[in-house]
PDB file of C-alpha atoms in Angstrom:
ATOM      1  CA  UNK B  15     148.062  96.659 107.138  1.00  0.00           C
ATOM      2  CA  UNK B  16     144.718  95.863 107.363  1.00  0.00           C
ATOM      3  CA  UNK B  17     143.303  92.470 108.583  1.00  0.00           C
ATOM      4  CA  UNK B  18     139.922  90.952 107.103  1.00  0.00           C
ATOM      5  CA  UNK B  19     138.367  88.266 109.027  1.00  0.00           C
ATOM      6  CA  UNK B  20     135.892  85.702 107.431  1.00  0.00           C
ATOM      7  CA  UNK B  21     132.951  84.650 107.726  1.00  0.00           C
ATOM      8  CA  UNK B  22     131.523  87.846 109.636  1.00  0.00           C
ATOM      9  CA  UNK B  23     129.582  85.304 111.696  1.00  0.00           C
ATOM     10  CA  UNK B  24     130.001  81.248 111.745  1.00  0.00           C
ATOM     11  CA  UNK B  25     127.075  78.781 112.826  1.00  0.00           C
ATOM     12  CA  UNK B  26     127.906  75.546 113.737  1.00  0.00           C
ATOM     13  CA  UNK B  27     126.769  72.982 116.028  1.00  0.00           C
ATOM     14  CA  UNK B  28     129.429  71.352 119.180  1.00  0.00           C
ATOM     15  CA  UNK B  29     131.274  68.529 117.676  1.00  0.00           C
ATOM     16  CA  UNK B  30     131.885  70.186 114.516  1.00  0.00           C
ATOM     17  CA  UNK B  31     134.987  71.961 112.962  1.00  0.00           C
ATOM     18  CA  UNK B  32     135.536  75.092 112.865  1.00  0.00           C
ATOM     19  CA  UNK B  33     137.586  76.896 110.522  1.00  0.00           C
ATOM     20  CA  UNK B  34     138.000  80.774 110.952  1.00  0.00           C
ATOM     21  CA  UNK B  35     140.495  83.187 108.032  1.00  0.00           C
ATOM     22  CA  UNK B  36     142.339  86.455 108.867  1.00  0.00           C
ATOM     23  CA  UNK B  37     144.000  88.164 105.401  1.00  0.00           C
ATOM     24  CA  UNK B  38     146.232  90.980 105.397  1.00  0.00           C
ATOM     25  CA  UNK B  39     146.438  93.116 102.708  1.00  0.00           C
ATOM     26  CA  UNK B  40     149.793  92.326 102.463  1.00  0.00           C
ATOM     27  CA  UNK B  41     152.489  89.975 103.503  1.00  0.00           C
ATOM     28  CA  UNK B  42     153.174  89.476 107.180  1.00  0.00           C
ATOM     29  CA  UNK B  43     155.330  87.659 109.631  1.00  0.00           C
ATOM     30  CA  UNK B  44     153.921  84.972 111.258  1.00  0.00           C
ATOM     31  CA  UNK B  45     155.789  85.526 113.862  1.00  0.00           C
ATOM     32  CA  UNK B  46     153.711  88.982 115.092  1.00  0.00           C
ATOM     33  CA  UNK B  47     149.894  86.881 114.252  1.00  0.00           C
ATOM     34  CA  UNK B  48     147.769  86.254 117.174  1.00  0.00           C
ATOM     35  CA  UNK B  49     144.682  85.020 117.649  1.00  0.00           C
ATOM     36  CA  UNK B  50     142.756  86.073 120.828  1.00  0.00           C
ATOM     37  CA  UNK B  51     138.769  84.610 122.170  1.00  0.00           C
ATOM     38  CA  UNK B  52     136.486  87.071 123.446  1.00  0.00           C
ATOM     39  CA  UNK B  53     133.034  85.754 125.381  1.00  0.00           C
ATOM     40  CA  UNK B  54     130.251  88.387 125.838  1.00  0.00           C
ATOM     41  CA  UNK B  55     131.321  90.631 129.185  1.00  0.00           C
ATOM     42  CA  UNK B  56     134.481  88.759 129.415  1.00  0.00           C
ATOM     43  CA  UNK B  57     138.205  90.219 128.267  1.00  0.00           C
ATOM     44  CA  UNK B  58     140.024  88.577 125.017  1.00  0.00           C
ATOM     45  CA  UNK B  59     141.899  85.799 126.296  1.00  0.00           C
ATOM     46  CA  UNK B  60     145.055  84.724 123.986  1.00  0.00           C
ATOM     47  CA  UNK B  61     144.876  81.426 122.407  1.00  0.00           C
ATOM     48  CA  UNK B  62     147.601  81.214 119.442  1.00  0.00           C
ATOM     49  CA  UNK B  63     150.362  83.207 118.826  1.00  0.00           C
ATOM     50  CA  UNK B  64     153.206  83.483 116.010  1.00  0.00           C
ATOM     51  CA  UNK B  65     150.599  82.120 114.015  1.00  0.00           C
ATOM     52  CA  UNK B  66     150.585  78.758 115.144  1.00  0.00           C
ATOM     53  CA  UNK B  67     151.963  78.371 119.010  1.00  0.00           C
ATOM     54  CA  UNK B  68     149.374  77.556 121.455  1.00  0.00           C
ATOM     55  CA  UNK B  69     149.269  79.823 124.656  1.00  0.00           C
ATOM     56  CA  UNK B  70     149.583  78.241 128.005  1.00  0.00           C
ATOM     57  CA  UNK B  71     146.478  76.248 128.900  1.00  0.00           C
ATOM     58  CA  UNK B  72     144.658  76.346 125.926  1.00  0.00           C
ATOM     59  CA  UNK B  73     142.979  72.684 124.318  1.00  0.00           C
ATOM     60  CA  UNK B  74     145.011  71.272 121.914  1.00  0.00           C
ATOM     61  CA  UNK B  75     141.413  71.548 119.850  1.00  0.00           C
ATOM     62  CA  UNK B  76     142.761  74.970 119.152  1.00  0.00           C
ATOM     63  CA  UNK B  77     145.389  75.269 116.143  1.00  0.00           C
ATOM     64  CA  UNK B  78     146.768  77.927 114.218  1.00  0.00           C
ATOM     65  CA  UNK B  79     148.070  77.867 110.265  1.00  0.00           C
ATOM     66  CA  UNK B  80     149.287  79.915 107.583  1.00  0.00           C
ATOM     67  CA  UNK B  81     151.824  82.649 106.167  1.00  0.00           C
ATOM     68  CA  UNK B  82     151.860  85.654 103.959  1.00  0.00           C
ATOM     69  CA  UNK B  83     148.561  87.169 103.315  1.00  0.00           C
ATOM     70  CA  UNK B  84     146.568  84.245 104.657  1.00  0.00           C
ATOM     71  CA  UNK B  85     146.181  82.881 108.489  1.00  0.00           C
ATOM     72  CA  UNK B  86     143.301  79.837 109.808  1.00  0.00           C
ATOM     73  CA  UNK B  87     142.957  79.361 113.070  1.00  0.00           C
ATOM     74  CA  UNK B  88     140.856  75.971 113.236  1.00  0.00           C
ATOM     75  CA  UNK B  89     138.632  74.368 116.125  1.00  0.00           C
ATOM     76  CA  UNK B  90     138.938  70.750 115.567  1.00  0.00           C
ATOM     77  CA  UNK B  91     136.157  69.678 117.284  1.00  0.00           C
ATOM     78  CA  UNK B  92     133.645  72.298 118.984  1.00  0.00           C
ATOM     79  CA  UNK B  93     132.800  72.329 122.533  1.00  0.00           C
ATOM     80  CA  UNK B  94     130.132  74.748 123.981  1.00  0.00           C
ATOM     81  CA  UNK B  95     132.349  76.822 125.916  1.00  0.00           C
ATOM     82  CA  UNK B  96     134.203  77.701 122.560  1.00  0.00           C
ATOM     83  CA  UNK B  97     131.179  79.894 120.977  1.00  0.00           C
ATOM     84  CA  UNK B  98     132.750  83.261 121.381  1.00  0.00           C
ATOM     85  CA  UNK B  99     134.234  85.970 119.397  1.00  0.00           C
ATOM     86  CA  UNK B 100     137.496  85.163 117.789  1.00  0.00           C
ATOM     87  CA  UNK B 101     139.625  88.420 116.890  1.00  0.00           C
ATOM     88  CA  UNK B 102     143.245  87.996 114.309  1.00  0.00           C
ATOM     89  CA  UNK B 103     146.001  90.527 115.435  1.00  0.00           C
ATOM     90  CA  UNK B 104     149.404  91.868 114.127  1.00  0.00           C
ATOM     91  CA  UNK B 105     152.029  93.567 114.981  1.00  0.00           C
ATOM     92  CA  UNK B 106     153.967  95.659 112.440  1.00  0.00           C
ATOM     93  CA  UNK B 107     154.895  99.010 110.457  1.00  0.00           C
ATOM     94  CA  UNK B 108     151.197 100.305 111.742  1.00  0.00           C
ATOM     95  CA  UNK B 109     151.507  98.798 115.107  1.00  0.00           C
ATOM     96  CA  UNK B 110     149.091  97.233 116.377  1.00  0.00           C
ATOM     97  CA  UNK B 111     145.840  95.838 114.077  1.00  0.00           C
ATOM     98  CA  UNK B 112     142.853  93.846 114.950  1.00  0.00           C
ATOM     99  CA  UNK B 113     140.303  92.267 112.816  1.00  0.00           C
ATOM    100  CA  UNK B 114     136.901  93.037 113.000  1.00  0.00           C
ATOM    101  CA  UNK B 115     136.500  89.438 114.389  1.00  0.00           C
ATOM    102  CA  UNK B 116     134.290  86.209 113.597  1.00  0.00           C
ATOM    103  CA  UNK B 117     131.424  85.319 115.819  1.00  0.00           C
ATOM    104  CA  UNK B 118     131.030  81.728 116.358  1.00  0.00           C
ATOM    105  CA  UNK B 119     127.930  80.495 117.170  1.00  0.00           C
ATOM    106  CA  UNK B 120     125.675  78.033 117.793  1.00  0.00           C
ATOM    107  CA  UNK B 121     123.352  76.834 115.347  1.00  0.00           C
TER     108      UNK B 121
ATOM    109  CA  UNK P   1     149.413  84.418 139.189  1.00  0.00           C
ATOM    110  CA  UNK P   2     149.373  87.702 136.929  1.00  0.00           C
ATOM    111  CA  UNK P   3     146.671  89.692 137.975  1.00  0.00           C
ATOM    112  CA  UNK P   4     145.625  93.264 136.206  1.00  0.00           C
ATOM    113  CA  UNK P   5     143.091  95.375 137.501  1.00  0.00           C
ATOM    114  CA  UNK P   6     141.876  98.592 135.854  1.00  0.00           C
ATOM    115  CA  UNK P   7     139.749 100.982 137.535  1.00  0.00           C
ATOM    116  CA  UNK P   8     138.966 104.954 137.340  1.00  0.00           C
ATOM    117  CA  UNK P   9     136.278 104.600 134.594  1.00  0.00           C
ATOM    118  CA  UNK P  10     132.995 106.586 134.744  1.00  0.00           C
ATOM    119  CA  UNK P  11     130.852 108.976 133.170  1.00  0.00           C
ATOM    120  CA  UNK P  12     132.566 111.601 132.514  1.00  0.00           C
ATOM    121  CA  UNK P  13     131.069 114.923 129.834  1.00  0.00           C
ATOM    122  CA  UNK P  14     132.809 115.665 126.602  1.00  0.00           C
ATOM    123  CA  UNK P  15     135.312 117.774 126.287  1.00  0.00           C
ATOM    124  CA  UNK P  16     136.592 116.837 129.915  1.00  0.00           C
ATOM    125  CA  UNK P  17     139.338 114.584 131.125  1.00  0.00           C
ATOM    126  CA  UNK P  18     139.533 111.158 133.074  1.00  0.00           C
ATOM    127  CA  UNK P  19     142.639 109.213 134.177  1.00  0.00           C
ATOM    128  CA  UNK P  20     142.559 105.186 133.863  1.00  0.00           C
ATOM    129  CA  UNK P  21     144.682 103.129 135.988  1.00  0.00           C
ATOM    130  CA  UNK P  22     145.921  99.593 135.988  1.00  0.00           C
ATOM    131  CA  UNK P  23     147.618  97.769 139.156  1.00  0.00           C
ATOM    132  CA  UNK P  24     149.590  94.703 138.131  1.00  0.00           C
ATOM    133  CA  UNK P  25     150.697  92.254 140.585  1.00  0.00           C
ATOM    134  CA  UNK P  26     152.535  88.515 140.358  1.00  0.00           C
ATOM    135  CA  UNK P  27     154.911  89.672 137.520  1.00  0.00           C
ATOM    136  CA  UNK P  28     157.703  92.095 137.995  1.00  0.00           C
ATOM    137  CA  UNK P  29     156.184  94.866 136.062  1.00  0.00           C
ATOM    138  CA  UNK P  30     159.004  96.933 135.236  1.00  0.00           C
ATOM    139  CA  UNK P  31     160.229  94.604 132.799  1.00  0.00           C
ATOM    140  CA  UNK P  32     157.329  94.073 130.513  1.00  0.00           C
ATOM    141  CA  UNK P  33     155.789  97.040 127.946  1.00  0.00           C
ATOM    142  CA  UNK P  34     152.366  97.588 128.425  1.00  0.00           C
ATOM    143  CA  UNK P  35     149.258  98.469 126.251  1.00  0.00           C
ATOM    144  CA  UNK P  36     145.790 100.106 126.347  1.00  0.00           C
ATOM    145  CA  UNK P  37     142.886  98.320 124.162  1.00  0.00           C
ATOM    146  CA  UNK P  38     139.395  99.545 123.960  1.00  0.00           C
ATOM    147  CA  UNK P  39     136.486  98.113 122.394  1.00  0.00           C
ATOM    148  CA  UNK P  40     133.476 100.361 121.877  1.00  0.00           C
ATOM    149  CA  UNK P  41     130.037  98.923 122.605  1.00  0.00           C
ATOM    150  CA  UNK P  42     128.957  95.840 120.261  1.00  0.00           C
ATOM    151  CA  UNK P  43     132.096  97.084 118.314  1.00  0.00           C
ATOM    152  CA  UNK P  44     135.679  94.843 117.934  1.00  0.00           C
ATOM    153  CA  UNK P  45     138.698  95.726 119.604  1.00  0.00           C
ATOM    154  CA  UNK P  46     141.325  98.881 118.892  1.00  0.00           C
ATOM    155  CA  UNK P  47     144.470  99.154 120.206  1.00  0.00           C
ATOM    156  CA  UNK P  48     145.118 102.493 122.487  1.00  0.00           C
ATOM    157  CA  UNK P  49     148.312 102.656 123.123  1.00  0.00           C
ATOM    158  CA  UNK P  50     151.746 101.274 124.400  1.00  0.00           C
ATOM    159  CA  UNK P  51     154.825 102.294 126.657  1.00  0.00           C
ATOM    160  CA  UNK P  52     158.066 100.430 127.070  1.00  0.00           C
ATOM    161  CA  UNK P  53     159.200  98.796 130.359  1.00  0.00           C
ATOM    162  CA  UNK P  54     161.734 101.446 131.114  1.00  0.00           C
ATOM    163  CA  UNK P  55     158.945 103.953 129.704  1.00  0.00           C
ATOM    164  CA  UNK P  56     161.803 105.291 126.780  1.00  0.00           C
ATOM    165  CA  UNK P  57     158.832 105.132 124.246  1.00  0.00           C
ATOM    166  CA  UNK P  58     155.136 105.778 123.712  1.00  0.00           C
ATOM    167  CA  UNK P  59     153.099 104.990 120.871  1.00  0.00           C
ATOM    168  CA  UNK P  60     149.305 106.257 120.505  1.00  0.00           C
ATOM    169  CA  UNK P  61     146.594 105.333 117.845  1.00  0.00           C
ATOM    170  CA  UNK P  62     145.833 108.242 115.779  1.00  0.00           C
ATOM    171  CA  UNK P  63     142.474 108.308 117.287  1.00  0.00           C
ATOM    172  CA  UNK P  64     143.822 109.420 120.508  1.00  0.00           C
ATOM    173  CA  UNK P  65     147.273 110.864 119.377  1.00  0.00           C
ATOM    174  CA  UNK P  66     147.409 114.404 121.187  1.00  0.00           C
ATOM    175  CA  UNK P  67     144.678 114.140 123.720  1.00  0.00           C
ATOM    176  CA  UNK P  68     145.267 110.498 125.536  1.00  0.00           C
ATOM    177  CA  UNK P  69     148.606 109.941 127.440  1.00  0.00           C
ATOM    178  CA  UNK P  70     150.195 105.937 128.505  1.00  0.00           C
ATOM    179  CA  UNK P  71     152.125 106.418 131.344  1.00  0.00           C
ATOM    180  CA  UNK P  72     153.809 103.904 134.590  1.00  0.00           C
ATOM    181  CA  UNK P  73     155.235 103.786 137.837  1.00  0.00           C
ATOM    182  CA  UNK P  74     157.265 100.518 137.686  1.00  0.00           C
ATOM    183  CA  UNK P  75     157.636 101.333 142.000  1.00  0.00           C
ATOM    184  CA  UNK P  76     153.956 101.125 142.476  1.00  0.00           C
ATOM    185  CA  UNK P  77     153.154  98.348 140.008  1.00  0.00           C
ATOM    186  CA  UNK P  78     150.565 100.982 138.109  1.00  0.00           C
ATOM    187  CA  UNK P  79     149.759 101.630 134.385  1.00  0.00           C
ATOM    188  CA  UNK P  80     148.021 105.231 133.835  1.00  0.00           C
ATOM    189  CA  UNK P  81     146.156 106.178 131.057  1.00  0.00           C
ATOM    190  CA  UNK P  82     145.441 109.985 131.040  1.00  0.00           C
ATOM    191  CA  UNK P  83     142.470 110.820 128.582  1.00  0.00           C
ATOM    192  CA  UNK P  84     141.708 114.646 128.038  1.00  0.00           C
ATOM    193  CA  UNK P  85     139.885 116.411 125.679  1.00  0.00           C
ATOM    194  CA  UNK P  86     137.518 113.193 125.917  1.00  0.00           C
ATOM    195  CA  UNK P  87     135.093 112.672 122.775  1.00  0.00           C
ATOM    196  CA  UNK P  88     131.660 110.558 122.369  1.00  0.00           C
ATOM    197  CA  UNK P  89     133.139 108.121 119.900  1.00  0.00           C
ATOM    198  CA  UNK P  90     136.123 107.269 122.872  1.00  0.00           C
ATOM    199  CA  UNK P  91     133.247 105.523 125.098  1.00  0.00           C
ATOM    200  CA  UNK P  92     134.322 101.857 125.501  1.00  0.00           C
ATOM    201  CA  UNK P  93     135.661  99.017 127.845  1.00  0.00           C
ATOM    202  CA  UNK P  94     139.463 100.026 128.287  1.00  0.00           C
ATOM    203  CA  UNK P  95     141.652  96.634 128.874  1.00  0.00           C
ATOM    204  CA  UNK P  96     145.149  97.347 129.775  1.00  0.00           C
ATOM    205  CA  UNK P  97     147.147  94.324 128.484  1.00  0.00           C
ATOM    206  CA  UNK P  98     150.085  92.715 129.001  1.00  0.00           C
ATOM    207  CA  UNK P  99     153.177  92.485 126.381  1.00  0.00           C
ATOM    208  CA  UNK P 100     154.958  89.348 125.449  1.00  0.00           C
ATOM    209  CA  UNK P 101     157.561  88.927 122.688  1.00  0.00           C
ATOM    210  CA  UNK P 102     160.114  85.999 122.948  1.00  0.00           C
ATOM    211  CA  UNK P 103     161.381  83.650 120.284  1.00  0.00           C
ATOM    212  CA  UNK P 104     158.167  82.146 119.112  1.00  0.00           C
ATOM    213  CA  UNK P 105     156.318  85.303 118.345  1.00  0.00           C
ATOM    214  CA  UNK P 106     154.617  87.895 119.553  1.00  0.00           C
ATOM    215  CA  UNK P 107     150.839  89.014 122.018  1.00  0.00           C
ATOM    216  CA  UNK P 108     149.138  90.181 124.507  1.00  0.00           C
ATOM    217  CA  UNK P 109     149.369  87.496 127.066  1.00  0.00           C
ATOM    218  CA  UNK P 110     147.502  88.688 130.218  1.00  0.00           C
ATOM    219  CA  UNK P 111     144.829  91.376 130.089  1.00  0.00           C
ATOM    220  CA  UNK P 112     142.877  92.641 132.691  1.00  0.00           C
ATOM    221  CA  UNK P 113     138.579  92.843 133.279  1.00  0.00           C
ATOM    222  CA  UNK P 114     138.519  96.329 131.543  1.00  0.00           C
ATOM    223  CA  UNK P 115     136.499  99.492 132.925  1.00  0.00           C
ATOM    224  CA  UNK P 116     133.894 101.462 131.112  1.00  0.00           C
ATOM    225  CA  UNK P 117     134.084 104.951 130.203  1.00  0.00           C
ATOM    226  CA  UNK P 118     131.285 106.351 129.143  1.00  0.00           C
ATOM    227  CA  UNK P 119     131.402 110.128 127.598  1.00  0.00           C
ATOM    228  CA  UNK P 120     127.876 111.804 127.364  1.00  0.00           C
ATOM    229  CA  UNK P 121     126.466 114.949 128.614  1.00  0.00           C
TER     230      UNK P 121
END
């Protein structure tokens, strides 16, 4: 399974929404989608899992959608601290798949 | 609090071998698989590999399948990762990560600050 991430790069300005995709090239369980934030020199940090579950301590800003092929994870409204890299994940027949990631930045 | 640390990066020439390690403390280790993730410079991240709690099973990326080996020591807290036959394209940050699966789905819930290998001659 391969994951496609979209837009390659995302410039908005804090306040805004923020709407990243992950597709798989073919169906999934939502159960095994994560979505993980990366800031430059910093390690991912988990911030939805099973598509849509929030991980411990992370702003209810942050919400995850979707099934089958096709996964959002959406940034109501943008704080500064949330321009990062954003990376979908699965967990399936091919273990363990990233996508090549969004950058979200500032515009 | 869960706390991973990885250390035993370096510069290290091709063809030669290294050995990664990652101490865990403020879970009980032993009953939680574990997982290596890289991510090459100004690249994304790849998965590595995995081991089960009781370390019955191993899984590699092909990329490494053959010359990298996952291994623990659920008495000293420590995941290993033993890289040999080392290549340019395997320079990266190596995360070791934490796994989670329970009822509402499935990640990598802690990871640690990563260490850099670098593989030039």
């Amino acid at each position: 399974i391969v994951l496609t991430q979209s837009p390659g790069t995302l410039s908005l300005s804090p306040g805004e929404r923020a709407t990243l995709s992950c597709r798989a090239s073919q169906s999934v369980s939502s159960s095994y989608l994560a979505w993980y934030q990366q800031k430059p020199g910093q390690a991912p940090r988990l911030l939805i899992y099973g598509a849509s579950s929030r991980a411990t301590g992370i702003p209810d800003r942050f919400s995850g959608s979707g099934s089958g092929t096709d996964f959002t994870l959406t940034i109501s409204r943008l704080e500064p601290e949330d321009f990062a890299v954003y990376y979908c994940q699965y967990y399936g027949t091919s273990l363990f798949t990233f996508g090549q990631g969004t950058n979200l930045e500032i515009k | 609090q869960v706390q991973l640390v990885e250390s035993g990066g370096g510069v290290v020439q091709p063809g030669r071998s290294l050995r990664l390690s990652c101490a865990a403390s403020g879970f009980t280790f032993s009953s939680y698989a574990m997982h290596w993730v890289r991510q090459a410079p100004g690249k994304g991240l790849e998965w590595v590999a995995i081991i089960w709690s009781d370390e019955s099973h191993e899984y590699y990326a092909d990329s490494v399948k053959g010359r990298f080996t996952i291994s623990r020591d659920n008495w000293r807290n420590t995941l290993y990762l033993q890289m040999n036959s080392l290549r340019g394209e395997d320079t990266a940050v190596y995360y070791c990560a934490r796994d989670m699966w329970d009822s509402r789905g499935y990640r990598f819930d802690y990871w640690g600050q990563g260490t850099l290998v670098t593989v030039s001659s």
